[in-house]
Each structure stands twice: as structure tokens, then as C-alpha cells.
């Protein structure tokens, strides 16, 4: 570990640090000087980085001193893809099954028979589904109505793409059998053109968002706080919320009241309606809606995923000859999204696109290349969320256009992307433990050639996600002038056995120089 990094010297007129962290193994995520031993904080900023001796020399009588005891310190983890408060509508039943297969229809019906009679009528009941229900033509509205006619029932895939509801839910959502498909989605219908209860993509998300906006604000605030506070024990200090759960006014009210102790970037998520994409509904929100909450970027989901066979691929899905998946939006609409990104001037208009299928990657790269030169696109930092099929010759094209990959899936081409110079950002999109993804990136058991170093994986968790939100000038590294967001970890993630990495926790999480989580493993002077 290279030590002796020179700190920024304080002028005689300046006060001593408020806090120093010493005797640590500091991973700075700064490629010019990756390791240090200690650092100093004044107010909400890091003012010096160097050795323990150097930092102790800066301390004054009122400086708080944290001896890390040789523990690893990293910049605060930045989760670049979350959905705050998702799933907070009504009562969740059953065991959350995140495997692709999911529960059987019979298992869901058995649970409903037990729960519905002892739950007040009108209460939403929701559970996870999987491929067995999605691909079972009997697992639809009619079957759910038999066991739960008086409760809106919502079954949705844990990966977000796949929704089945009953008749009570359709009524609560205001969806009639005569409803027209929204832009970006569709309703599954039977031979008589009656809705089956399967809501595809935006035709499910948009009405469910409206229903969630009607829930009690205190319940929504509680759900958000549970979501965020549970991440502090992992050292997460920033989250980027793909704002799909509530509409714009509700999102603003909920996050203001929640007063979260982490930095939140709200990414606008327009829900299409009769008038098109409805982006204007987000236009009244200020850039800063609360001291720790900002609004920027716009997110669109261009397709589904391979799990429900929605991603657009160049080869047909197994068992479905002639079915290659589909785009959610017409090509002209996607072109309009790209033109809007070109017309934008800064991070406020950054474009984030859910991209999974290889055909979708080709469509987007080709369209971008036709609309503007690489040099122009590189200033826009367009994000591909997931980008599972960004491989082969497509990688060089994506790098030339300045594409950023965020929230890569387990089959990610980590080494290929990083070698090509494509920035990669960590995102949970569900489970809150970043060290599960960290372990996957450094082992890549299903694609060993794509495994990366632990240092590279740590940068993805921190500076990579800062780059993905245009904030690398203020966070993502432990360096003078940067925000004092950091975590002291329970074990050395750079040397611990790979199998032990998911058990890593933060013993001390600090945001802006303020302790927001402490496990009691360290003495932190007040």
C-alpha cells in the first residue's frame, strides 16, 4: 500500500479539521493515488489526505479522532439504480421468490384463500410472480377472481417486467375492457377482446403509479425510509431513484417529508398517457427539491427482459418460433427521445435508457450515429441501464458515443467494457447489498474471462456511479475538496475470501461529515 500522500496544507487563518480518520487502509478510488492511510474533514468536505502522522499534525483541540484500527475505508457507495418505495401498496403476501420460475398459480391461490378472508375488503394484496405464472394462460384474472373477488390483487415479477391483476384491481386502477393500449405498453386480451389481467410494460406501471400516488403519505414516507435506512449498514451514501413509484408531485412531497440522511438523485420517469409521453408533468419540479434531494435526467424503458421474453433479440426465443421480443416504443418516438437529449444542455436532460436485447443495442447505436457525431454524443453521457447484450463490435461503437453502462446484470461484460474505456456504474435495482454485486464482478463464475480486479469493482461502486450522474467533481473519491461521504468496512474487501464478501457491512457510514450509521465497532467521539 503506497503511503505518504501529501495532504493539502491549511493556511494559518483556517481552523483545524472537525474530524480525522487515521490508522486506516483508505481506498481513495482516485486513480492518480489509489491508497492512503488517513484523511481529514472540515464541515462537509475532505480537506487533506495522507498518512496518519500527517493528519494527526493537523488536528486541533476540538477535532474528533477516529482510529480505524487498520480497517478498510472506501468512498460512500453510490447506488445508481433504485426504485424507492416500490411494492409499498397494500399488503404483501407469500415468500418473495426472486428466481425466474417463481411460485405456481396454485401456490398463489392457496395463499389468497388464507389471507383474503381475514383482510379488510378493498385492501390491495400483492405477491411476486415468475415465469411459471407469466407463461401459464390460466394464471390470469379469472382464476384470481374466484378466490379474491373483493380485494385488488397485484402479482408482479421481482425484476419489474410482468404484471397480472384481478377484476377488482382493474376496477381500482380505472381500467375497463374497452381501454386502449397506452404508448409503451399493451393489455393482453382473450379471443373475445376481454382483458385477461396481464398488463404489459407501461400499461401496468402507469395505472399502478396512479394508485400508489393515492396511498397515505405517511405510509409512503415510511416505505422510503425503510428502504434507504436499510442501505446505510452497507455504506451506501447516495442513491439514484428511477422515479417509477409515484408521480412527480407525490415524489416531491414524500421525499421532502422523509428527510433522508443520504443524497438522492431523482431521475424523472414519464408515464405515458393519452397525450403521449407526458414528460411535461415533471417540468414543474425544481432541480433541488430538498437539501439532499435533486432532480435530473429522464428514464425510458425501451423493452422488457429475456426473463419474460420481452427484450428484442436477433434470435428467436426458445420454444417460441418467430418471437424475437419487441420494443415498447415506435422508432420515431425513440428518435424523438434522442433528439431531446441532443438539445439538452446539462445533466438535467441526461437520457437513461433501459437496454437489454442485442437488437435494441444495434437500433440505438445506429440511430445515435445518424443523428450526431461521436464528439457531440460524448458530452451527453447517455446511459444504457443493464446493457446485457452490449458485446463484440458493438462495444467500440458504444465507447465512441460516450455510452455509460449502469446497473449491469450478472452476465455483464465487465472486463470488456472497462478495457474499452466504457464507464460502469453499480446499481442494485432491488436487493440492497452492494457486496453481492461486488463479489459477482470479481469472480464472474458464469463468465470467468469477464472478472475484474477488486480495485476496479470498488471504483464501479463509488466513482463509477458518480460519473454516471455527472457528480464526480464532488463525490466518489476520497480526495481534498470532495464531499466527506465514506464508509469504514467490517472486513478487508480487497483480501477477504470471495465467498465472504457478501457478509461485508459498514461499521461507520458518514455523509457530509455526519455519522448516519454506526455499528458500535468503533469509538466515535461526539
GROMACS .gro file of N, CA and C in nm, residues 245-406:
model
  486
  245UNK      N    1  -4.226   0.492  -0.883
  245UNK     CA    2  -4.324   0.454  -0.782
  245UNK      C    3  -4.439   0.553  -0.770
  246UNK      N    4  -4.406   0.684  -0.768
  246UNK     CA    5  -4.509   0.788  -0.755
  246UNK      C    6  -4.495   0.890  -0.866
  247UNK      N    7  -4.602   0.968  -0.888
  247UNK     CA    8  -4.594   1.075  -0.986
  247UNK      C    9  -4.508   1.189  -0.932
  248UNK      N   10  -4.485   1.292  -1.014
  248UNK     CA   11  -4.392   1.398  -0.978
  248UNK      C   12  -4.431   1.472  -0.850
  249UNK      N   13  -4.556   1.521  -0.836
  249UNK     CA   14  -4.590   1.592  -0.713
  249UNK      C   15  -4.578   1.505  -0.588
  250UNK      N   16  -4.622   1.380  -0.599
  250UNK     CA   17  -4.613   1.290  -0.483
  250UNK      C   18  -4.468   1.262  -0.447
  251UNK      N   19  -4.385   1.240  -0.547
  251UNK     CA   20  -4.243   1.214  -0.522
  251UNK      C   21  -4.180   1.329  -0.445
  252UNK      N   22  -4.211   1.452  -0.487
  252UNK     CA   23  -4.155   1.569  -0.419
  252UNK      C   24  -4.202   1.576  -0.274
  253UNK      N   25  -4.331   1.558  -0.251
  253UNK     CA   26  -4.384   1.567  -0.115
  253UNK      C   27  -4.326   1.458  -0.025
  254UNK      N   28  -4.320   1.337  -0.076
  254UNK     CA   29  -4.274   1.223   0.003
  254UNK      C   30  -4.127   1.237   0.041
  255UNK      N   31  -4.043   1.275  -0.056
  255UNK     CA   32  -3.901   1.286  -0.027
  255UNK      C   33  -3.869   1.405   0.062
  256UNK      N   34  -3.947   1.511   0.050
  256UNK     CA   35  -3.927   1.624   0.142
  256UNK      C   36  -3.958   1.583   0.286
  257UNK      N   37  -4.069   1.514   0.305
  257UNK     CA   38  -4.108   1.474   0.440
  257UNK      C   39  -4.015   1.367   0.495
  258UNK      N   40  -3.964   1.279   0.407
  258UNK     CA   41  -3.881   1.169   0.453
  258UNK      C   42  -3.750   1.217   0.514
  259UNK      N   43  -3.698   1.331   0.467
  259UNK     CA   44  -3.574   1.389   0.522
  259UNK      C   45  -3.466   1.282   0.534
  260UNK      N   46  -3.434   1.219   0.423
  260UNK     CA   47  -3.341   1.107   0.422
  260UNK      C   48  -3.198   1.151   0.452
  261UNK      N   49  -3.120   1.066   0.518
  261UNK     CA   50  -2.982   1.103   0.554
  261UNK      C   51  -2.880   1.073   0.445
  262UNK      N   52  -2.925   1.038   0.325
  262UNK     CA   53  -2.835   1.013   0.212
  262UNK      C   54  -2.867   1.110   0.100
  263UNK      N   55  -2.778   1.117   0.004
  263UNK     CA   56  -2.801   1.203  -0.113
  263UNK      C   57  -2.888   1.127  -0.213
  264UNK      N   58  -2.992   1.193  -0.261
  264UNK     CA   59  -3.087   1.130  -0.352
  264UNK      C   60  -3.092   1.208  -0.483
  265UNK      N   61  -3.067   1.138  -0.590
  265UNK     CA   62  -3.093   1.194  -0.722
  265UNK      C   63  -3.221   1.132  -0.773
  266UNK      N   64  -3.321   1.213  -0.803
  266UNK     CA   65  -3.447   1.166  -0.860
  266UNK      C   66  -3.437   1.175  -1.012
  267UNK      N   67  -3.450   1.062  -1.077
  267UNK     CA   68  -3.449   1.058  -1.223
  267UNK      C   69  -3.593   1.055  -1.271
  268UNK      N   70  -3.631   1.153  -1.349
  268UNK     CA   71  -3.769   1.163  -1.396
  268UNK      C   72  -3.808   1.041  -1.479
  269UNK      N   73  -3.928   0.990  -1.451
  269UNK     CA   74  -3.978   0.870  -1.520
  269UNK      C   75  -4.117   0.905  -1.574
  270UNK      N   76  -4.127   0.955  -1.695
  270UNK     CA   77  -4.259   0.988  -1.751
  270UNK      C   78  -4.341   0.862  -1.773
  271UNK      N   79  -4.468   0.868  -1.733
  271UNK     CA   80  -4.561   0.758  -1.757
  271UNK      C   81  -4.656   0.798  -1.869
  272UNK      N   82  -4.645   0.733  -1.985
  272UNK     CA   83  -4.728   0.772  -2.099
  272UNK      C   84  -4.876   0.763  -2.068
  273UNK      N   85  -4.952   0.852  -2.131
  273UNK     CA   86  -5.097   0.853  -2.120
  273UNK      C   87  -5.156   0.880  -2.256
  274UNK      N   88  -5.281   0.926  -2.257
  274UNK     CA   89  -5.349   0.952  -2.384
  274UNK      C   90  -5.279   1.059  -2.465
  275UNK      N   91  -5.205   1.147  -2.397
  275UNK     CA   92  -5.138   1.256  -2.466
  275UNK      C   93  -4.993   1.230  -2.501
  276UNK      N   94  -4.949   1.104  -2.498
  276UNK     CA   95  -4.810   1.074  -2.534
  276UNK      C   96  -4.725   1.044  -2.412
  277UNK      N   97  -4.598   1.089  -2.416
  277UNK     CA   98  -4.502   1.051  -2.311
  277UNK      C   99  -4.520   1.128  -2.180
  278UNK      N  100  -4.586   1.241  -2.180
  278UNK     CA  101  -4.621   1.314  -2.058
  278UNK      C  102  -4.499   1.364  -1.980
  279UNK      N  103  -4.392   1.397  -2.048
  279UNK     CA  104  -4.274   1.448  -1.979
  279UNK      C  105  -4.302   1.580  -1.908
  280UNK      N  106  -4.395   1.658  -1.963
  280UNK     CA  107  -4.423   1.790  -1.904
  280UNK      C  108  -4.472   1.781  -1.760
  281UNK      N  109  -4.525   1.666  -1.719
  281UNK     CA  110  -4.574   1.653  -1.582
  281UNK      C  111  -4.461   1.663  -1.480
  282UNK      N  112  -4.336   1.645  -1.525
  282UNK     CA  113  -4.220   1.659  -1.437
  282UNK      C  114  -4.156   1.796  -1.447
  283UNK      N  115  -4.204   1.880  -1.538
  283UNK     CA  116  -4.133   2.004  -1.568
  283UNK      C  117  -4.140   2.106  -1.456
  284UNK      N  118  -4.240   2.097  -1.368
  284UNK     CA  119  -4.254   2.196  -1.262
  284UNK      C  120  -4.165   2.169  -1.141
  285UNK      N  121  -4.104   2.051  -1.134
  285UNK     CA  122  -4.020   2.021  -1.020
  285UNK      C  123  -3.890   2.101  -1.027
  286UNK      N  124  -3.849   2.164  -0.917
  286UNK     CA  125  -3.721   2.234  -0.917
  286UNK      C  126  -3.605   2.136  -0.923
  287UNK      N  127  -3.487   2.185  -0.958
  287UNK     CA  128  -3.369   2.100  -0.961
  287UNK      C  129  -3.338   2.047  -0.822
  288UNK      N  130  -3.360   2.131  -0.719
  288UNK     CA  131  -3.334   2.090  -0.581
  288UNK      C  132  -3.465   2.094  -0.505
  289UNK      N  133  -3.519   1.976  -0.471
  289UNK     CA  134  -3.648   1.973  -0.403
  289UNK      C  135  -3.634   1.966  -0.251
  290UNK      N  136  -3.513   1.936  -0.204
  290UNK     CA  137  -3.482   1.931  -0.061
  290UNK      C  138  -3.330   1.941  -0.050
  291UNK      N  139  -3.277   1.969   0.070
  291UNK     CA  140  -3.132   1.987   0.082
  291UNK      C  141  -3.049   1.872   0.027
  292UNK      N  142  -3.098   1.750   0.039
  292UNK     CA  143  -3.021   1.633  -0.007
  292UNK      C  144  -3.086   1.566  -0.128
  293UNK      N  145  -3.183   1.630  -0.189
  293UNK     CA  146  -3.258   1.568  -0.299
  293UNK      C  147  -3.256   1.659  -0.421
  294UNK      N  148  -3.203   1.607  -0.532
  294UNK     CA  149  -3.201   1.681  -0.658
  294UNK      C  150  -3.276   1.602  -0.764
  295UNK      N  151  -3.316   1.672  -0.871
  295UNK     CA  152  -3.391   1.610  -0.981
  295UNK      C  153  -3.314   1.633  -1.110
  296UNK      N  154  -3.286   1.526  -1.183
  296UNK     CA  155  -3.218   1.540  -1.312
  296UNK      C  156  -3.230   1.410  -1.390
  297UNK      N  157  -3.214   1.421  -1.520
  297UNK     CA  158  -3.220   1.305  -1.607
  297UNK      C  159  -3.362   1.262  -1.636
  298UNK      N  160  -3.376   1.178  -1.738
  298UNK     CA  161  -3.506   1.123  -1.774
  298UNK      C  162  -3.487   0.980  -1.818
  299UNK      N  163  -3.574   0.891  -1.771
  299UNK     CA  164  -3.559   0.747  -1.794
  299UNK      C  165  -3.674   0.694  -1.879
  300UNK      N  166  -3.639   0.610  -1.977
  300UNK     CA  167  -3.739   0.538  -2.056
  300UNK      C  168  -3.700   0.390  -2.062
  301UNK      N  169  -3.800   0.304  -2.057
  301UNK     CA  170  -3.779   0.160  -2.070
  301UNK      C  171  -3.814   0.123  -2.214
  302UNK      N  172  -3.714   0.085  -2.291
  302UNK     CA  173  -3.736   0.061  -2.434
  302UNK      C  174  -3.784  -0.080  -2.464
  303UNK      N  175  -3.775  -0.171  -2.368
  303UNK     CA  176  -3.812  -0.311  -2.393
  303UNK      C  177  -3.822  -0.382  -2.259
  304UNK      N  178  -3.858  -0.509  -2.262
  304UNK     CA  179  -3.860  -0.590  -2.142
  304UNK      C  180  -3.725  -0.657  -2.119
  305UNK      N  181  -3.729  -0.778  -2.064
  305UNK     CA  182  -3.607  -0.853  -2.037
  305UNK      C  183  -3.621  -0.994  -2.095
  306UNK      N  184  -3.513  -1.069  -2.103
  306UNK     CA  185  -3.523  -1.208  -2.151
  306UNK      C  186  -3.606  -1.297  -2.060
  307UNK      N  187  -3.619  -1.261  -1.932
  307UNK     CA  188  -3.689  -1.348  -1.838
  307UNK      C  189  -3.836  -1.365  -1.873
  308UNK      N  190  -3.900  -1.260  -1.919
  308UNK     CA  191  -4.039  -1.273  -1.966
  308UNK      C  192  -4.045  -1.268  -2.118
  309UNK      N  193  -3.926  -1.282  -2.181
  309UNK     CA  194  -3.912  -1.285  -2.327
  309UNK      C  195  -3.960  -1.156  -2.392
  310UNK      N  196  -3.926  -1.045  -2.328
  310UNK     CA  197  -3.966  -0.916  -2.382
  310UNK      C  198  -3.854  -0.841  -2.451
  311UNK      N  199  -3.727  -0.867  -2.414
  311UNK     CA  200  -3.615  -0.797  -2.476
  311UNK      C  201  -3.608  -0.831  -2.624
  312UNK      N  202  -3.571  -0.732  -2.706
  312UNK     CA  203  -3.567  -0.752  -2.851
  312UNK      C  204  -3.430  -0.808  -2.892
  313UNK      N  205  -3.431  -0.934  -2.936
  313UNK     CA  206  -3.308  -1.003  -2.974
  313UNK      C  207  -3.306  -1.036  -3.122
  314UNK      N  208  -3.185  -1.067  -3.168
  314UNK     CA  209  -3.170  -1.104  -3.309
  314UNK      C  210  -3.205  -1.249  -3.336
  315UNK      N  211  -3.212  -1.330  -3.231
  315UNK     CA  212  -3.251  -1.470  -3.245
  315UNK      C  213  -3.382  -1.493  -3.170
  316UNK      N  214  -3.462  -1.586  -3.219
  316UNK     CA  215  -3.592  -1.614  -3.158
  316UNK      C  216  -3.576  -1.681  -3.022
  317UNK      N  217  -3.673  -1.660  -2.934
  317UNK     CA  218  -3.671  -1.722  -2.802
  317UNK      C  219  -3.701  -1.872  -2.813
  318UNK      N  220  -3.635  -1.947  -2.726
  318UNK     CA  221  -3.656  -2.092  -2.724
  318UNK      C  222  -3.802  -2.124  -2.696
  319UNK      N  223  -3.857  -2.214  -2.774
  319UNK     CA  224  -3.996  -2.256  -2.756
  319UNK      C  225  -4.097  -2.163  -2.819
  320UNK      N  226  -4.051  -2.051  -2.879
  320UNK     CA  227  -4.144  -1.956  -2.942
  320UNK      C  228  -4.091  -1.918  -3.081
  321UNK      N  229  -4.102  -2.007  -3.175
  321UNK     CA  230  -4.051  -1.978  -3.310
  321UNK      C  231  -4.109  -1.848  -3.365
  322UNK      N  232  -4.023  -1.763  -3.417
  322UNK     CA  233  -4.069  -1.638  -3.476
  322UNK      C  234  -4.088  -1.525  -3.377
  323UNK      N  235  -4.066  -1.551  -3.246
  323UNK     CA  236  -4.081  -1.444  -3.147
  323UNK      C  237  -3.942  -1.396  -3.102
  324UNK      N  238  -3.913  -1.269  -3.130
  324UNK     CA  239  -3.783  -1.210  -3.101
  324UNK      C  240  -3.789  -1.105  -2.991
  325UNK      N  241  -3.906  -1.088  -2.927
  325UNK     CA  242  -3.925  -0.979  -2.834
  325UNK      C  243  -3.977  -0.857  -2.909
  326UNK      N  244  -3.987  -0.743  -2.839
  326UNK     CA  245  -4.041  -0.625  -2.904
  326UNK      C  246  -3.996  -0.497  -2.834
  327UNK      N  247  -3.996  -0.389  -2.908
  327UNK     CA  248  -3.970  -0.258  -2.850
  327UNK      C  249  -4.099  -0.203  -2.790
  328UNK      N  250  -4.087  -0.131  -2.680
  328UNK     CA  251  -4.206  -0.070  -2.620
  328UNK      C  252  -4.255   0.051  -2.698
  329UNK      N  253  -4.162   0.120  -2.766
  329UNK     CA  254  -4.197   0.244  -2.835
  329UNK      C  255  -4.168   0.233  -2.984
  330UNK      N  256  -4.245   0.305  -3.066
  330UNK     CA  257  -4.214   0.311  -3.208
  330UNK      C  258  -4.077   0.377  -3.230
  331UNK      N  259  -4.015   0.346  -3.343
  331UNK     CA  260  -3.883   0.400  -3.372
  331UNK      C  261  -3.884   0.553  -3.377
  332UNK      N  262  -3.991   0.612  -3.427
  332UNK     CA  263  -3.997   0.759  -3.433
  332UNK      C  264  -3.997   0.820  -3.293
  333UNK      N  265  -4.062   0.751  -3.198
  333UNK     CA  266  -4.064   0.801  -3.060
  333UNK      C  267  -3.925   0.792  -2.999
  334UNK      N  268  -3.855   0.682  -3.023
  334UNK     CA  269  -3.718   0.667  -2.971
  334UNK      C  270  -3.626   0.773  -3.033
  335UNK      N  271  -3.645   0.799  -3.160
  335UNK     CA  272  -3.564   0.904  -3.225
  335UNK      C  273  -3.591   1.040  -3.161
  336UNK      N  274  -3.716   1.066  -3.125
  336UNK     CA  275  -3.750   1.193  -3.059
  336UNK      C  276  -3.682   1.201  -2.922
  337UNK      N  277  -3.675   1.090  -2.848
  337UNK     CA  278  -3.605   1.089  -2.719
  337UNK      C  279  -3.458   1.128  -2.737
  338UNK      N  280  -3.396   1.072  -2.840
  338UNK     CA  281  -3.255   1.101  -2.865
  338UNK      C  282  -3.235   1.246  -2.907
  339UNK      N  283  -3.325   1.298  -2.986
  339UNK     CA  284  -3.313   1.439  -3.026
  339UNK      C  285  -3.328   1.532  -2.906
  340UNK      N  286  -3.417   1.496  -2.813
  340UNK     CA  287  -3.432   1.578  -2.693
  340UNK      C  288  -3.304   1.576  -2.610
  341UNK      N  289  -3.238   1.461  -2.605
  341UNK     CA  290  -3.111   1.453  -2.532
  341UNK      C  291  -3.005   1.540  -2.599
  342UNK      N  292  -3.003   1.543  -2.729
  342UNK     CA  293  -2.907   1.627  -2.801
  342UNK      C  294  -2.933   1.775  -2.776
  343UNK      N  295  -3.060   1.811  -2.764
  343UNK     CA  296  -3.095   1.952  -2.743
  343UNK      C  297  -3.070   1.996  -2.599
  344UNK      N  298  -3.059   1.901  -2.507
  344UNK     CA  299  -3.036   1.935  -2.367
  344UNK      C  300  -2.897   1.990  -2.346
  345UNK      N  301  -2.881   2.065  -2.236
  345UNK     CA  302  -2.754   2.133  -2.214
  345UNK      C  303  -2.670   2.075  -2.102
  346UNK      N  304  -2.731   1.999  -2.010
  346UNK     CA  305  -2.654   1.952  -1.895
  346UNK      C  306  -2.717   1.826  -1.838
  347UNK      N  307  -2.678   1.794  -1.714
  347UNK     CA  308  -2.725   1.671  -1.650
  347UNK      C  309  -2.876   1.668  -1.637
  348UNK      N  310  -2.941   1.784  -1.632
  348UNK     CA  311  -3.087   1.788  -1.620
  348UNK      C  312  -3.153   1.707  -1.730
  349UNK      N  313  -3.093   1.703  -1.847
  349UNK     CA  314  -3.154   1.635  -1.962
  349UNK      C  315  -3.084   1.505  -1.998
  350UNK      N  316  -3.000   1.453  -1.909
  350UNK     CA  317  -2.933   1.326  -1.936
  350UNK      C  318  -3.036   1.218  -1.966
  351UNK      N  319  -3.009   1.136  -2.068
  351UNK     CA  320  -3.102   1.032  -2.110
  351UNK      C  321  -3.056   0.897  -2.057
  352UNK      N  322  -3.146   0.829  -1.985
  352UNK     CA  323  -3.121   0.695  -1.933
  352UNK      C  324  -3.218   0.600  -2.000
  353UNK      N  325  -3.166   0.496  -2.061
  353UNK     CA  326  -3.248   0.403  -2.139
  353UNK      C  327  -3.229   0.260  -2.090
  354UNK      N  328  -3.340   0.195  -2.059
  354UNK     CA  329  -3.336   0.052  -2.028
  354UNK      C  330  -3.310  -0.022  -2.158
  355UNK      N  331  -3.192  -0.086  -2.165
  355UNK     CA  332  -3.149  -0.153  -2.289
  355UNK      C  333  -3.095  -0.290  -2.252
  356UNK      N  334  -3.151  -0.395  -2.312
  356UNK     CA  335  -3.108  -0.530  -2.280
  356UNK      C  336  -3.078  -0.611  -2.407
  357UNK      N  337  -3.172  -0.619  -2.499
  357UNK     CA  338  -3.158  -0.704  -2.616
  357UNK      C  339  -3.051  -0.657  -2.714
  358UNK      N  340  -2.990  -0.751  -2.785
  358UNK     CA  341  -2.884  -0.712  -2.878
  358UNK      C  342  -2.939  -0.634  -2.998
  359UNK      N  343  -3.060  -0.663  -3.040
  359UNK     CA  344  -3.119  -0.585  -3.150
  359UNK      C  345  -3.144  -0.441  -3.104
  360UNK      N  346  -3.186  -0.424  -2.980
  360UNK     CA  347  -3.211  -0.290  -2.928
  360UNK      C  348  -3.081  -0.210  -2.923
  361UNK      N  349  -2.972  -0.274  -2.883
  361UNK     CA  350  -2.842  -0.206  -2.882
  361UNK      C  351  -2.806  -0.158  -3.022
  362UNK      N  352  -2.825  -0.245  -3.120
  362UNK     CA  353  -2.792  -0.208  -3.259
  362UNK      C  354  -2.879  -0.091  -3.306
  363UNK      N  355  -3.009  -0.099  -3.278
  363UNK     CA  356  -3.101   0.007  -3.319
  363UNK      C  357  -3.057   0.141  -3.260
  364UNK      N  358  -3.025   0.142  -3.132
  364UNK     CA  359  -2.990   0.267  -3.065
  364UNK      C  360  -2.857   0.324  -3.116
  365UNK      N  361  -2.754   0.240  -3.123
  365UNK     CA  362  -2.624   0.290  -3.167
  365UNK      C  363  -2.634   0.344  -3.309
  366UNK      N  364  -2.705   0.273  -3.396
  366UNK     CA  365  -2.720   0.318  -3.535
  366UNK      C  366  -2.795   0.449  -3.542
  367UNK      N  367  -2.901   0.461  -3.463
  367UNK     CA  368  -2.980   0.583  -3.463
  367UNK      C  369  -2.898   0.701  -3.409
  368UNK      N  370  -2.824   0.679  -3.303
  368UNK     CA  371  -2.741   0.785  -3.246
  368UNK      C  372  -2.636   0.830  -3.346
  369UNK      N  373  -2.573   0.736  -3.411
  369UNK     CA  374  -2.469   0.770  -3.510
  369UNK      C  375  -2.525   0.851  -3.626
  370UNK      N  376  -2.651   0.828  -3.659
  370UNK     CA  377  -2.712   0.901  -3.771
  370UNK      C  378  -2.755   1.042  -3.732
  371UNK      N  379  -2.773   1.067  -3.601
  371UNK     CA  380  -2.826   1.195  -3.555
  371UNK      C  381  -2.719   1.298  -3.522
  372UNK      N  382  -2.600   1.252  -3.480
  372UNK     CA  383  -2.497   1.348  -3.440
  372UNK      C  384  -2.361   1.280  -3.438
  373UNK      N  385  -2.253   1.356  -3.450
  373UNK     CA  386  -2.118   1.298  -3.443
  373UNK      C  387  -2.087   1.244  -3.303
  374UNK      N  388  -1.991   1.153  -3.298
  374UNK     CA  389  -1.949   1.097  -3.169
  374UNK      C  390  -1.912   1.206  -3.070
  375UNK      N  391  -1.842   1.310  -3.118
  375UNK     CA  392  -1.794   1.415  -3.029
  375UNK      C  393  -1.908   1.486  -2.958
  376UNK      N  394  -2.022   1.497  -3.024
  376UNK     CA  395  -2.138   1.560  -2.961
  376UNK      C  396  -2.200   1.465  -2.858
  377UNK      N  397  -2.216   1.340  -2.896
  377UNK     CA  398  -2.279   1.244  -2.805
  377UNK      C  399  -2.196   1.226  -2.678
  378UNK      N  400  -2.064   1.232  -2.690
  378UNK     CA  401  -1.981   1.210  -2.571
  378UNK      C  402  -2.006   1.313  -2.462
  379UNK      N  403  -2.054   1.430  -2.499
  379UNK     CA  404  -2.084   1.533  -2.398
  379UNK      C  405  -2.219   1.509  -2.329
  380UNK      N  406  -2.298   1.413  -2.378
  380UNK     CA  407  -2.433   1.390  -2.325
  380UNK      C  408  -2.439   1.278  -2.222
  381UNK      N  409  -2.340   1.191  -2.219
  381UNK     CA  410  -2.335   1.081  -2.123
  381UNK      C  411  -2.464   0.999  -2.120
  382UNK      N  412  -2.508   0.954  -2.234
  382UNK     CA  413  -2.627   0.869  -2.240
  382UNK      C  414  -2.599   0.739  -2.164
  383UNK      N  415  -2.693   0.699  -2.082
  383UNK     CA  416  -2.679   0.578  -2.003
  383UNK      C  417  -2.760   0.463  -2.061
  384UNK      N  418  -2.697   0.347  -2.071
  384UNK     CA  419  -2.767   0.223  -2.101
  384UNK      C  420  -2.779   0.147  -1.969
  385UNK      N  421  -2.902   0.133  -1.921
  385UNK     CA  422  -2.925   0.057  -1.798
  385UNK      C  423  -2.928  -0.092  -1.834
  386UNK      N  424  -2.842  -0.170  -1.771
  386UNK     CA  425  -2.830  -0.315  -1.784
  386UNK      C  426  -2.736  -0.353  -1.900
  387UNK      N  427  -2.773  -0.326  -2.025
  387UNK     CA  428  -2.685  -0.346  -2.141
  387UNK      C  429  -2.626  -0.486  -2.148
  388UNK      N  430  -2.703  -0.587  -2.114
  388UNK     CA  431  -2.652  -0.723  -2.108
  388UNK      C  432  -2.591  -0.771  -2.240
  389UNK      N  433  -2.647  -0.726  -2.351
  389UNK     CA  434  -2.601  -0.776  -2.481
  389UNK      C  435  -2.512  -0.677  -2.555
  390UNK      N  436  -2.451  -0.586  -2.481
  390UNK     CA  437  -2.353  -0.494  -2.541
  390UNK      C  438  -2.220  -0.568  -2.547
  391UNK      N  439  -2.194  -0.634  -2.659
  391UNK     CA  440  -2.077  -0.719  -2.673
  391UNK      C  441  -2.018  -0.704  -2.813
  392UNK      N  442  -1.905  -0.769  -2.835
  392UNK     CA  443  -1.841  -0.775  -2.967
  392UNK      C  444  -1.813  -0.637  -3.026
  393UNK      N  445  -1.835  -0.623  -3.156
  393UNK     CA  446  -1.806  -0.496  -3.223
  393UNK      C  447  -1.891  -0.379  -3.172
  394UNK      N  448  -2.002  -0.410  -3.105
  394UNK     CA  449  -2.088  -0.303  -3.053
  394UNK      C  450  -2.019  -0.223  -2.942
  395UNK      N  451  -1.923  -0.286  -2.874
  395UNK     CA  452  -1.856  -0.221  -2.761
  395UNK      C  453  -1.779  -0.097  -2.808
  396UNK      N  454  -1.703  -0.110  -2.914
  396UNK     CA  455  -1.625   0.005  -2.964
  396UNK      C  456  -1.717   0.117  -3.010
  397UNK      N  457  -1.829   0.083  -3.069
  397UNK     CA  458  -1.924   0.186  -3.113
  397UNK      C  459  -1.982   0.259  -2.992
  398UNK      N  460  -2.017   0.183  -2.887
  398UNK     CA  461  -2.072   0.244  -2.767
  398UNK      C  462  -1.970   0.336  -2.701
  399UNK      N  463  -1.845   0.292  -2.695
  399UNK     CA  464  -1.741   0.376  -2.635
  399UNK      C  465  -1.724   0.506  -2.712
  400UNK      N  466  -1.725   0.498  -2.844
  400UNK     CA  467  -1.709   0.619  -2.926
  400UNK      C  468  -1.820   0.720  -2.899
  401UNK      N  469  -1.940   0.672  -2.869
  401UNK     CA  470  -2.054   0.759  -2.844
  401UNK      C  471  -2.062   0.807  -2.699
  402UNK      N  472  -1.970   0.760  -2.614
  402UNK     CA  473  -1.970   0.804  -2.475
  402UNK      C  474  -2.075   0.737  -2.389
  403UNK      N  475  -2.120   0.618  -2.429
  403UNK     CA  476  -2.222   0.546  -2.351
  403UNK      C  477  -2.167   0.509  -2.214
  404UNK      N  478  -2.250   0.522  -2.111
  404UNK     CA  479  -2.221   0.474  -1.976
  404UNK      C  480  -2.312   0.355  -1.948
  405UNK      N  481  -2.257   0.247  -1.895
  405UNK     CA  482  -2.336   0.131  -1.858
  405UNK      C  483  -2.365   0.139  -1.708
  406UNK      N  484  -2.492   0.132  -1.672
  406UNK     CA  485  -2.531   0.136  -1.531
  406UNK      C  486  -2.617   0.014  -1.499
   0.00000   0.00000   0.00000
